[in-house]
Amino acid sequence: MTNLPGEEIDKITLIRIKLPYREYFETSFGREYEKHTYLVIVEAGGEEGYAETAAGQYPRYSYESADIDAFVVENYIIPSIEDGLPTDPTKFMEKVSWIKGFNMAKASIEMALWDLTAKLLSKPLYKLIGGVREYANVGVSIGLQKDIDTLLSKIASYLEEGYQRIKIKISKGRDIELVEAVRREYPDILLTVDANGDYRSEDIEHLTKLDGYNLLYIEQPFPYWDLYLHSRLQSMLETKVCLDESVYNSDLAKEAIEMGAGKVINIKPGRVGGIGESIAIHNISMENGVGTWIGGMLETGVGRGFNVALATLPNIIYPSDISASKRYFNRDIVTEPWEIDDKGRMWVRKDSGIGVEIDWEYLEKLTLWRKEYKIGG
Ligand code: OSB
Ligand code: MG
């Protein structure tokens, strides 16, 4: 970034919250009934930057959870920066690079610094990072349902709302028949499946059956650490394999592409350690002709603001998992809930930073605890 603001951080606040989902969300790793996260507020030069951790109630998607990340921030991240921290997100990442992993904990601060930096520069975040359009093309991710009729009726109503692409969760034993039923009803929609790493090597032959359904891609069939199995499956398929959990930094993105472990990459800023690393993965993918999109972690309206901004980058060529606030919550924590238009687009906010205001009154009701850390002299 050029012309960074020169301010130093005064204070960091964490606000641990939980709020109910409209309905539970079920994946191969389990069901979640409520959103758990903490909000981050970073303060400098009289401005506030906001973000949240993408980690949820339990360490199921990865080893991180909201409480584990709060512990990591308090005990390892804050001590690394309490002597003083400029607003530059890159400088922050250098200071915490000694901490192995915990990308979502690091990202929760890094992203708040991006929101703050953009605000200090009076620029919307999407412009600061080089966005090329003023909206995100969006799809919807539908969890495992109690039966196929319920799944089909959900799909019908999301298509009615304008979502450009439907993703359904699959798991071992709940896969082909779901895809079969959806394709019978909707032969032409953009359709994808996401297994969240539920399959193993003995399932490879079975997974090749998915090749006959004209899926846009098959997301993360194998565990995150198994790029080899993904490359074997990709070599057996016409359908593209898309990597989510496996790509948690830009080196892995490069190596996964070289190995042919996937032809599409889902970019989630939390998973990869923030906006800087998301842009790096975006750029490496673009240089190698690999299409990308922005994934979701059922974020509140705060996290969603970053996802919308990232989805305006040039190589985001597939619809992203960014849905309207009302798809997740009866009431979001931002004053203006996120919406989509009838063409399945979510428009960026023109205010500086991510452009969201927090509904403090509602937040108060959702708060489990709140902690403040003084930074610098
Ligand atoms: O694998 O993409 C995933 C939600 C939580 C954890 C992992 C995933 C998801 C989703 C939901 O698919 C995407 C969203 O709408 O936020
Ligand atoms: Mg996924």
GROMACS .gro file of C-alpha atoms and ligand atoms in nm:
model
  394
    1MET     CA    1   0.000   0.000   0.000
    2THR     CA    2   0.117   0.348  -0.076
    3ASN     CA    3   0.071   0.646   0.156
    4LEU     CA    4  -0.016   0.454   0.467
    5PRO     CA    5  -0.158   0.658   0.752
    6GLY     CA    6   0.107   0.717   1.019
    7GLU     CA    7  -0.108   0.664   1.328
    8GLU     CA    8  -0.029   0.414   1.604
    9ILE     CA    9  -0.290   0.190   1.766
   10ASP     CA   10  -0.411   0.309   2.109
   11LYS     CA   11  -0.641   0.030   2.210
   12ILE     CA   12  -0.781  -0.307   2.104
   13THR     CA   13  -1.118  -0.429   2.232
   14LEU     CA   14  -1.261  -0.780   2.205
   15ILE     CA   15  -1.636  -0.834   2.247
   16ARG     CA   16  -1.730  -1.202   2.268
   17ILE     CA   17  -2.083  -1.253   2.133
   18LYS     CA   18  -2.330  -1.523   2.038
   19LEU     CA   19  -2.645  -1.488   1.832
   20PRO     CA   20  -2.898  -1.742   1.711
   21TYR     CA   21  -2.903  -1.859   1.350
   22ARG     CA   22  -3.246  -1.856   1.187
   23GLU     CA   23  -3.205  -2.230   1.144
   24TYR     CA   24  -2.926  -2.472   1.227
   25PHE     CA   25  -2.648  -2.521   0.972
   26GLU     CA   26  -2.538  -2.881   0.919
   27THR     CA   27  -2.225  -2.999   0.741
   28SER     CA   28  -2.031  -3.326   0.741
   29PHE     CA   29  -1.862  -3.202   1.060
   30GLY     CA   30  -2.183  -3.136   1.256
   31ARG     CA   31  -2.466  -2.894   1.333
   32GLU     CA   32  -2.437  -2.540   1.461
   33TYR     CA   33  -2.737  -2.356   1.611
   34GLU     CA   34  -2.585  -2.022   1.698
   35LYS     CA   35  -2.314  -1.794   1.572
   36HIS     CA   36  -2.023  -1.758   1.813
   37THR     CA   37  -1.750  -1.504   1.749
   38TYR     CA   38  -1.583  -1.200   1.900
   39LEU     CA   39  -1.576  -0.855   1.750
   40VAL     CA   40  -1.247  -0.669   1.733
   41ILE     CA   41  -1.230  -0.292   1.761
   42VAL     CA   42  -0.892  -0.132   1.687
   43GLU     CA   43  -0.858   0.239   1.760
   44ALA     CA   44  -0.616   0.496   1.618
   45GLY     CA   45  -0.634   0.863   1.518
   46GLY     CA   46  -0.989   0.889   1.651
   47GLU     CA   47  -1.114   0.616   1.413
   48GLU     CA   48  -1.227   0.260   1.480
   49GLY     CA   49  -1.166  -0.046   1.267
   50TYR     CA   50  -1.390  -0.351   1.305
   51ALA     CA   51  -1.357  -0.721   1.232
   52GLU     CA   52  -1.451  -1.059   1.379
   53THR     CA   53  -1.298  -1.402   1.405
   54ALA     CA   54  -1.424  -1.650   1.146
   55ALA     CA   55  -1.385  -1.931   1.401
   56GLY     CA   56  -1.713  -2.060   1.542
   57GLN     CA   57  -1.841  -2.226   1.858
   58TYR     CA   58  -1.638  -2.548   1.823
   59PRO     CA   59  -1.310  -2.646   1.656
   60ARG     CA   60  -1.477  -2.844   1.379
   61TYR     CA   61  -1.392  -2.669   1.054
   62SER     CA   62  -1.035  -2.642   1.186
   63TYR     CA   63  -0.862  -2.644   1.526
   64GLU     CA   64  -0.974  -2.285   1.592
   65SER     CA   65  -1.285  -2.173   1.781
   66ALA     CA   66  -1.400  -1.832   1.902
   67ASP     CA   67  -1.284  -1.903   2.258
   68ILE     CA   68  -0.952  -2.055   2.150
   69ASP     CA   69  -0.887  -1.751   1.930
   70ALA     CA   70  -0.973  -1.510   2.212
   71PHE     CA   71  -0.717  -1.695   2.427
   72VAL     CA   72  -0.456  -1.672   2.149
   73VAL     CA   73  -0.518  -1.300   2.106
   74GLU     CA   74  -0.493  -1.227   2.479
   75ASN     CA   75  -0.196  -1.450   2.559
   76TYR     CA   76   0.022  -1.446   2.246
   77ILE     CA   77  -0.087  -1.172   2.006
   78ILE     CA   78  -0.138  -0.883   2.250
   79PRO     CA   79   0.201  -0.941   2.422
   80SER     CA   80   0.367  -0.928   2.076
   81ILE     CA   81   0.222  -0.585   1.998
   82GLU     CA   82   0.156  -0.412   2.328
   83ASP     CA   83   0.477  -0.206   2.309
   84GLY     CA   84   0.339  -0.033   2.003
   85LEU     CA   85   0.169  -0.112   1.675
   86PRO     CA   86   0.134   0.096   1.358
   87THR     CA   87  -0.194   0.062   1.168
   88ASP     CA   88  -0.014  -0.117   0.878
   89PRO     CA   89  -0.163  -0.471   0.855
   90THR     CA   90   0.163  -0.608   0.706
   91LYS     CA   91   0.365  -0.488   1.008
   92PHE     CA   92   0.117  -0.658   1.237
   93MET     CA   93   0.154  -0.988   1.052
   94GLU     CA   94   0.534  -0.965   1.083
   95LYS     CA   95   0.506  -0.920   1.461
   96VAL     CA   96   0.289  -1.228   1.506
   97SER     CA   97   0.457  -1.452   1.249
   98TRP     CA   98   0.638  -1.640   1.529
   99ILE     CA   99   0.300  -1.783   1.637
  100LYS     CA  100   0.237  -2.102   1.442
  101GLY     CA  101  -0.103  -2.128   1.279
  102PHE     CA  102  -0.412  -1.963   1.431
  103ASN     CA  103  -0.478  -1.782   1.106
  104MET     CA  104  -0.831  -1.683   1.208
  105ALA     CA  105  -0.709  -1.526   1.534
  106LYS     CA  106  -0.441  -1.331   1.342
  107ALA     CA  107  -0.690  -1.239   1.069
  108SER     CA  108  -0.934  -1.098   1.325
  109ILE     CA  109  -0.681  -0.824   1.405
  110GLU     CA  110  -0.530  -0.793   1.058
  111MET     CA  111  -0.872  -0.732   0.903
  112ALA     CA  112  -0.970  -0.473   1.165
  113LEU     CA  113  -0.645  -0.293   1.071
  114TRP     CA  114  -0.751  -0.291   0.704
  115ASP     CA  115  -1.090  -0.143   0.792
  116LEU     CA  116  -0.916   0.118   1.008
  117THR     CA  117  -0.652   0.198   0.743
  118ALA     CA  118  -0.920   0.245   0.476
  119LYS     CA  119  -1.115   0.472   0.712
  120LEU     CA  120  -0.807   0.681   0.794
  121LEU     CA  121  -0.753   0.718   0.417
  122SER     CA  122  -1.127   0.792   0.368
  123LYS     CA  123  -1.154   0.514   0.110
  124PRO     CA  124  -1.390   0.219   0.078
  125LEU     CA  125  -1.197  -0.103   0.136
  126TYR     CA  126  -1.284  -0.250  -0.205
  127LYS     CA  127  -1.113   0.046  -0.373
  128LEU     CA  128  -0.808   0.027  -0.149
  129ILE     CA  129  -0.751  -0.340  -0.243
  130GLY     CA  130  -0.806  -0.290  -0.616
  131GLY     CA  131  -1.164  -0.407  -0.667
  132VAL     CA  132  -1.286  -0.383  -1.026
  133ARG     CA  133  -1.663  -0.386  -0.975
  134GLU     CA  134  -1.900  -0.243  -0.717
  135TYR     CA  135  -2.081  -0.564  -0.634
  136ALA     CA  136  -2.018  -0.928  -0.549
  137ASN     CA  137  -2.182  -1.203  -0.754
  138VAL     CA  138  -2.328  -1.431  -0.493
  139GLY     CA  139  -2.458  -1.781  -0.435
  140VAL     CA  140  -2.595  -1.962  -0.135
  141SER     CA  141  -2.457  -2.255   0.064
  142ILE     CA  142  -2.729  -2.491   0.186
  143GLY     CA  143  -2.660  -2.725   0.476
  144LEU     CA  144  -2.761  -3.092   0.499
  145GLN     CA  145  -3.142  -3.111   0.531
  146LYS     CA  146  -3.377  -3.356   0.699
  147ASP     CA  147  -3.498  -3.485   0.362
  148ILE     CA  148  -3.477  -3.423  -0.011
  149ASP     CA  149  -3.813  -3.240  -0.034
  150THR     CA  150  -3.693  -2.986   0.222
  151LEU     CA  151  -3.372  -2.940   0.025
  152LEU     CA  152  -3.561  -2.887  -0.301
  153SER     CA  153  -3.800  -2.634  -0.151
  154LYS     CA  154  -3.509  -2.436   0.000
  155ILE     CA  155  -3.338  -2.433  -0.339
  156ALA     CA  156  -3.659  -2.310  -0.503
  157SER     CA  157  -3.690  -2.016  -0.267
  158TYR     CA  158  -3.321  -1.915  -0.290
  159LEU     CA  159  -3.338  -1.925  -0.671
  160GLU     CA  160  -3.650  -1.712  -0.648
  161GLU     CA  161  -3.453  -1.456  -0.445
  162GLY     CA  162  -3.194  -1.435  -0.721
  163TYR     CA  163  -2.895  -1.634  -0.596
  164GLN     CA  164  -2.670  -1.713  -0.892
  165ARG     CA  165  -2.540  -2.047  -0.772
  166ILE     CA  166  -2.655  -2.321  -0.535
  167LYS     CA  167  -2.407  -2.513  -0.322
  168ILE     CA  168  -2.524  -2.815  -0.128
  169LYS     CA  169  -2.338  -2.984   0.154
  170ILE     CA  170  -2.273  -3.354   0.109
  171SER     CA  171  -2.124  -3.618   0.338
  172LYS     CA  172  -2.032  -3.984   0.318
  173GLY     CA  173  -2.359  -4.170   0.251
  174ARG     CA  174  -2.554  -3.854   0.169
  175ASP     CA  175  -2.428  -3.750  -0.171
  176ILE     CA  176  -2.523  -3.892  -0.512
  177GLU     CA  177  -2.896  -3.916  -0.437
  178LEU     CA  178  -2.903  -3.549  -0.335
  179VAL     CA  179  -2.724  -3.434  -0.649
  180GLU     CA  180  -2.942  -3.663  -0.861
  181ALA     CA  181  -3.262  -3.516  -0.711
  182VAL     CA  182  -3.149  -3.155  -0.752
  183ARG     CA  183  -3.035  -3.210  -1.111
  184ARG     CA  184  -3.362  -3.382  -1.203
  185GLU     CA  185  -3.552  -3.073  -1.086
  186TYR     CA  186  -3.295  -2.816  -1.207
  187PRO     CA  187  -3.095  -2.944  -1.505
  188ASP     CA  188  -2.929  -2.609  -1.581
  189ILE     CA  189  -2.856  -2.417  -1.261
  190LEU     CA  190  -2.499  -2.349  -1.144
  191LEU     CA  191  -2.462  -2.626  -0.887
  192THR     CA  192  -2.175  -2.727  -0.658
  193VAL     CA  193  -2.120  -2.967  -0.369
  194ASP     CA  194  -1.906  -2.929  -0.056
  195ALA     CA  195  -1.796  -3.230   0.153
  196ASN     CA  196  -1.581  -3.045   0.410
  197GLY     CA  197  -1.321  -3.319   0.391
  198ASP     CA  198  -1.545  -3.615   0.473
  199TYR     CA  199  -1.404  -3.871   0.225
  200ARG     CA  200  -1.094  -4.095   0.228
  201SER     CA  201  -0.888  -4.278  -0.034
  202GLU     CA  202  -1.128  -4.576  -0.045
  203ASP     CA  203  -1.404  -4.336  -0.162
  204ILE     CA  204  -1.227  -4.216  -0.477
  205GLU     CA  205  -1.413  -4.449  -0.715
  206HIS     CA  206  -1.743  -4.353  -0.556
  207LEU     CA  207  -1.669  -3.981  -0.596
  208THR     CA  208  -1.607  -4.022  -0.969
  209LYS     CA  209  -1.984  -4.085  -0.999
  210LEU     CA  210  -2.032  -3.713  -0.934
  211ASP     CA  211  -1.875  -3.648  -1.274
  212GLY     CA  212  -2.200  -3.705  -1.460
  213TYR     CA  213  -2.394  -3.413  -1.310
  214ASN     CA  214  -2.235  -3.108  -1.468
  215LEU     CA  215  -2.126  -2.964  -1.135
  216LEU     CA  216  -1.940  -2.633  -1.145
  217TYR     CA  217  -1.687  -2.796  -0.906
  218ILE     CA  218  -1.661  -3.038  -0.614
  219GLU     CA  219  -1.540  -2.859  -0.300
  220GLN     CA  220  -1.293  -3.012  -0.052
  221PRO     CA  221  -1.378  -3.384  -0.073
  222PHE     CA  222  -1.076  -3.491   0.138
  223PRO     CA  223  -0.920  -3.368   0.465
  224TYR     CA  224  -0.726  -3.043   0.456
  225TRP     CA  225  -0.384  -3.205   0.485
  226ASP     CA  226  -0.431  -3.441   0.190
  227LEU     CA  227  -0.340  -3.253  -0.128
  228TYR     CA  228  -0.220  -3.581  -0.278
  229LEU     CA  229  -0.569  -3.738  -0.272
  230HIS     CA  230  -0.717  -3.424  -0.424
  231SER     CA  231  -0.466  -3.442  -0.709
  232ARG     CA  232  -0.547  -3.810  -0.769
  233LEU     CA  233  -0.920  -3.738  -0.781
  234GLN     CA  234  -0.874  -3.434  -1.007
  235SER     CA  235  -0.682  -3.650  -1.257
  236MET     CA  236  -0.979  -3.892  -1.270
  237LEU     CA  237  -1.247  -3.624  -1.324
  238GLU     CA  238  -1.376  -3.389  -1.590
  239THR     CA  239  -1.538  -3.184  -1.312
  240LYS     CA  240  -1.313  -2.934  -1.138
  241VAL     CA  241  -1.202  -2.992  -0.780
  242CYS     CA  242  -1.219  -2.679  -0.560
  243LEU     CA  243  -1.000  -2.643  -0.251
  244ASP     CA  244  -1.119  -2.473   0.068
  245GLU     CA  245  -0.965  -2.604   0.396
  246SER     CA  246  -0.644  -2.726   0.222
  247VAL     CA  247  -0.532  -2.382   0.107
  248TYR     CA  248  -0.444  -2.194   0.426
  249ASN     CA  249  -0.161  -1.985   0.281
  250SER     CA  250  -0.030  -1.865  -0.055
  251ASP     CA  251   0.253  -2.123  -0.070
  252LEU     CA  252  -0.006  -2.399  -0.048
  253ALA     CA  253  -0.211  -2.229  -0.320
  254LYS     CA  254   0.094  -2.231  -0.548
  255GLU     CA  255   0.183  -2.592  -0.470
  256ALA     CA  256  -0.176  -2.717  -0.497
  257ILE     CA  257  -0.200  -2.560  -0.843
  258GLU     CA  258   0.138  -2.711  -0.947
  259MET     CA  259   0.028  -3.056  -0.825
  260GLY     CA  260  -0.305  -3.034  -1.005
  261ALA     CA  261  -0.484  -3.082  -0.671
  262GLY     CA  262  -0.760  -2.848  -0.781
  263LYS     CA  263  -0.867  -2.614  -1.058
  264VAL     CA  264  -1.064  -2.370  -0.841
  265ILE     CA  265  -0.977  -2.205  -0.508
  266ASN     CA  266  -1.221  -2.085  -0.242
  267ILE     CA  267  -1.059  -1.788  -0.064
  268LYS     CA  268  -1.163  -1.720   0.297
  269PRO     CA  269  -0.977  -1.435   0.464
  270GLY     CA  270  -1.006  -1.597   0.809
  271ARG     CA  271  -0.866  -1.932   0.699
  272VAL     CA  272  -0.562  -1.779   0.527
  273GLY     CA  273  -0.471  -1.516   0.788
  274GLY     CA  274  -0.633  -1.203   0.652
  275ILE     CA  275  -0.678  -0.969   0.361
  276GLY     CA  276  -0.308  -0.953   0.262
  277GLU     CA  277  -0.281  -1.331   0.221
  278SER     CA  278  -0.621  -1.345   0.046
  279ILE     CA  279  -0.493  -1.100  -0.215
  280ALA     CA  280  -0.171  -1.304  -0.253
  281ILE     CA  281  -0.372  -1.623  -0.318
  282HIS     CA  282  -0.602  -1.434  -0.554
  283ASN     CA  283  -0.302  -1.309  -0.753
  284ILE     CA  284  -0.121  -1.645  -0.770
  285SER     CA  285  -0.443  -1.809  -0.889
  286MET     CA  286  -0.495  -1.542  -1.154
  287GLU     CA  287  -0.137  -1.582  -1.285
  288ASN     CA  288  -0.200  -1.955  -1.321
  289GLY     CA  289  -0.543  -1.940  -1.481
  290VAL     CA  290  -0.715  -2.078  -1.172
  291GLY     CA  291  -1.054  -1.920  -1.098
  292THR     CA  292  -1.142  -1.814  -0.744
  293TRP     CA  293  -1.438  -1.706  -0.532
  294ILE     CA  294  -1.487  -1.589  -0.176
  295GLY     CA  295  -1.603  -1.845   0.078
  296GLY     CA  296  -1.808  -1.777   0.388
  297MET     CA  297  -1.800  -1.873   0.754
  298LEU     CA  298  -2.159  -1.769   0.835
  299GLU     CA  299  -2.022  -1.429   0.932
  300THR     CA  300  -2.212  -1.144   1.092
  301GLY     CA  301  -2.258  -0.826   0.891
  302VAL     CA  302  -1.907  -0.719   0.997
  303GLY     CA  303  -1.718  -1.015   0.850
  304ARG     CA  304  -1.948  -1.004   0.547
  305GLY     CA  305  -1.823  -0.653   0.465
  306PHE     CA  306  -1.471  -0.787   0.405
  307ASN     CA  307  -1.600  -1.077   0.195
  308VAL     CA  308  -1.800  -0.842  -0.028
  309ALA     CA  309  -1.495  -0.618  -0.076
  310LEU     CA  310  -1.270  -0.915  -0.166
  311ALA     CA  311  -1.530  -1.046  -0.411
  312THR     CA  312  -1.480  -0.733  -0.627
  313LEU     CA  313  -1.123  -0.845  -0.720
  314PRO     CA  314  -1.072  -0.930  -1.090
  315ASN     CA  315  -1.010  -1.305  -1.061
  316ILE     CA  316  -1.325  -1.372  -0.857
  317ILE     CA  317  -1.493  -1.541  -1.151
  318TYR     CA  318  -1.736  -1.772  -0.966
  319PRO     CA  319  -2.027  -1.664  -0.743
  320SER     CA  320  -1.920  -1.633  -0.378
  321ASP     CA  321  -2.071  -1.780  -0.059
  322ILE     CA  322  -2.196  -1.439   0.050
  323SER     CA  323  -2.565  -1.437   0.128
  324ALA     CA  324  -2.803  -1.176   0.264
  325SER     CA  325  -2.809  -1.116   0.642
  326LYS     CA  326  -3.161  -1.261   0.660
  327ARG     CA  327  -3.039  -1.595   0.524
  328TYR     CA  328  -2.847  -1.636   0.853
  329PHE     CA  329  -3.007  -1.417   1.120
  330ASN     CA  330  -3.343  -1.268   1.214
  331ARG     CA  331  -3.146  -0.962   1.315
  332ASP     CA  332  -2.785  -0.884   1.217
  333ILE     CA  333  -2.546  -0.684   1.436
  334VAL     CA  334  -2.507  -0.408   1.176
  335THR     CA  335  -2.750  -0.120   1.139
  336GLU     CA  336  -2.809  -0.193   0.770
  337PRO     CA  337  -2.848  -0.563   0.696
  338TRP     CA  338  -2.678  -0.696   0.382
  339GLU     CA  339  -2.915  -0.764   0.094
  340ILE     CA  340  -2.896  -0.896  -0.261
  341ASP     CA  341  -3.065  -0.763  -0.572
  342ASP     CA  342  -3.279  -0.977  -0.803
  343LYS     CA  343  -2.973  -1.059  -1.017
  344GLY     CA  344  -2.793  -1.215  -0.719
  345ARG     CA  345  -2.553  -0.925  -0.663
  346MET     CA  346  -2.451  -0.775  -0.331
  347TRP     CA  347  -2.341  -0.414  -0.367
  348VAL     CA  348  -2.046  -0.272  -0.177
  349ARG     CA  349  -2.094   0.020   0.061
  350LYS     CA  350  -1.955   0.352  -0.054
  351ASP     CA  351  -1.858   0.468   0.297
  352SER     CA  352  -1.492   0.430   0.397
  353GLY     CA  353  -1.359   0.096   0.520
  354ILE     CA  354  -1.605  -0.194   0.504
  355GLY     CA  355  -1.879   0.065   0.544
  356VAL     CA  356  -2.079  -0.094   0.825
  357GLU     CA  357  -2.212   0.059   1.146
  358ILE     CA  358  -2.264  -0.165   1.445
  359ASP     CA  359  -2.601  -0.184   1.618
  360TRP     CA  360  -2.452  -0.130   1.968
  361GLU     CA  361  -2.782  -0.168   2.146
  362TYR     CA  362  -2.842  -0.515   2.000
  363LEU     CA  363  -2.475  -0.609   2.044
  364GLU     CA  364  -2.506  -0.539   2.416
  365LYS     CA  365  -2.777  -0.804   2.441
  366LEU     CA  366  -2.558  -1.060   2.265
  367THR     CA  367  -2.241  -0.993   2.465
  368LEU     CA  368  -2.088  -1.270   2.679
  369TRP     CA  369  -1.786  -1.062   2.784
  370ARG     CA  370  -1.573  -0.767   2.678
  371LYS     CA  371  -1.199  -0.696   2.726
  372GLU     CA  372  -0.980  -0.398   2.648
  373TYR     CA  373  -0.605  -0.395   2.586
  374LYS     CA  374  -0.404  -0.074   2.594
  375ILE     CA  375  -0.142  -0.066   2.314
  376GLY     CA  376   0.179   0.148   2.312
  377GLY     CA  377   0.294   0.407   2.564
  378OSB     O1  378  -1.701  -2.511   0.401
  378OSB     O2  379  -1.762  -2.335   0.305
  378OSB     C1  380  -1.760  -2.405   0.406
  378OSB     C2  381  -1.980  -2.251   0.679
  378OSB     C3  382  -1.904  -2.275   0.791
  378OSB     C4  383  -1.787  -2.347   0.777
  378OSB     C5  384  -1.744  -2.390   0.651
  378OSB     C6  385  -1.820  -2.362   0.538
  378OSB     C7  386  -1.941  -2.294   0.552
  378OSB     C8  387  -2.033  -2.266   0.442
  378OSB     C9  388  -2.128  -2.148   0.458
  378OSB     O3  389  -2.039  -2.333   0.342
  378OSB    C10  390  -2.093  -2.033   0.372
  378OSB    C11  391  -2.166  -1.907   0.415
  378OSB     O4  392  -2.278  -1.884   0.368
  378OSB     O5  393  -2.112  -1.831   0.499
  379MG      MG  394  -1.615  -2.526   0.206
   0.00000   0.00000   0.00000
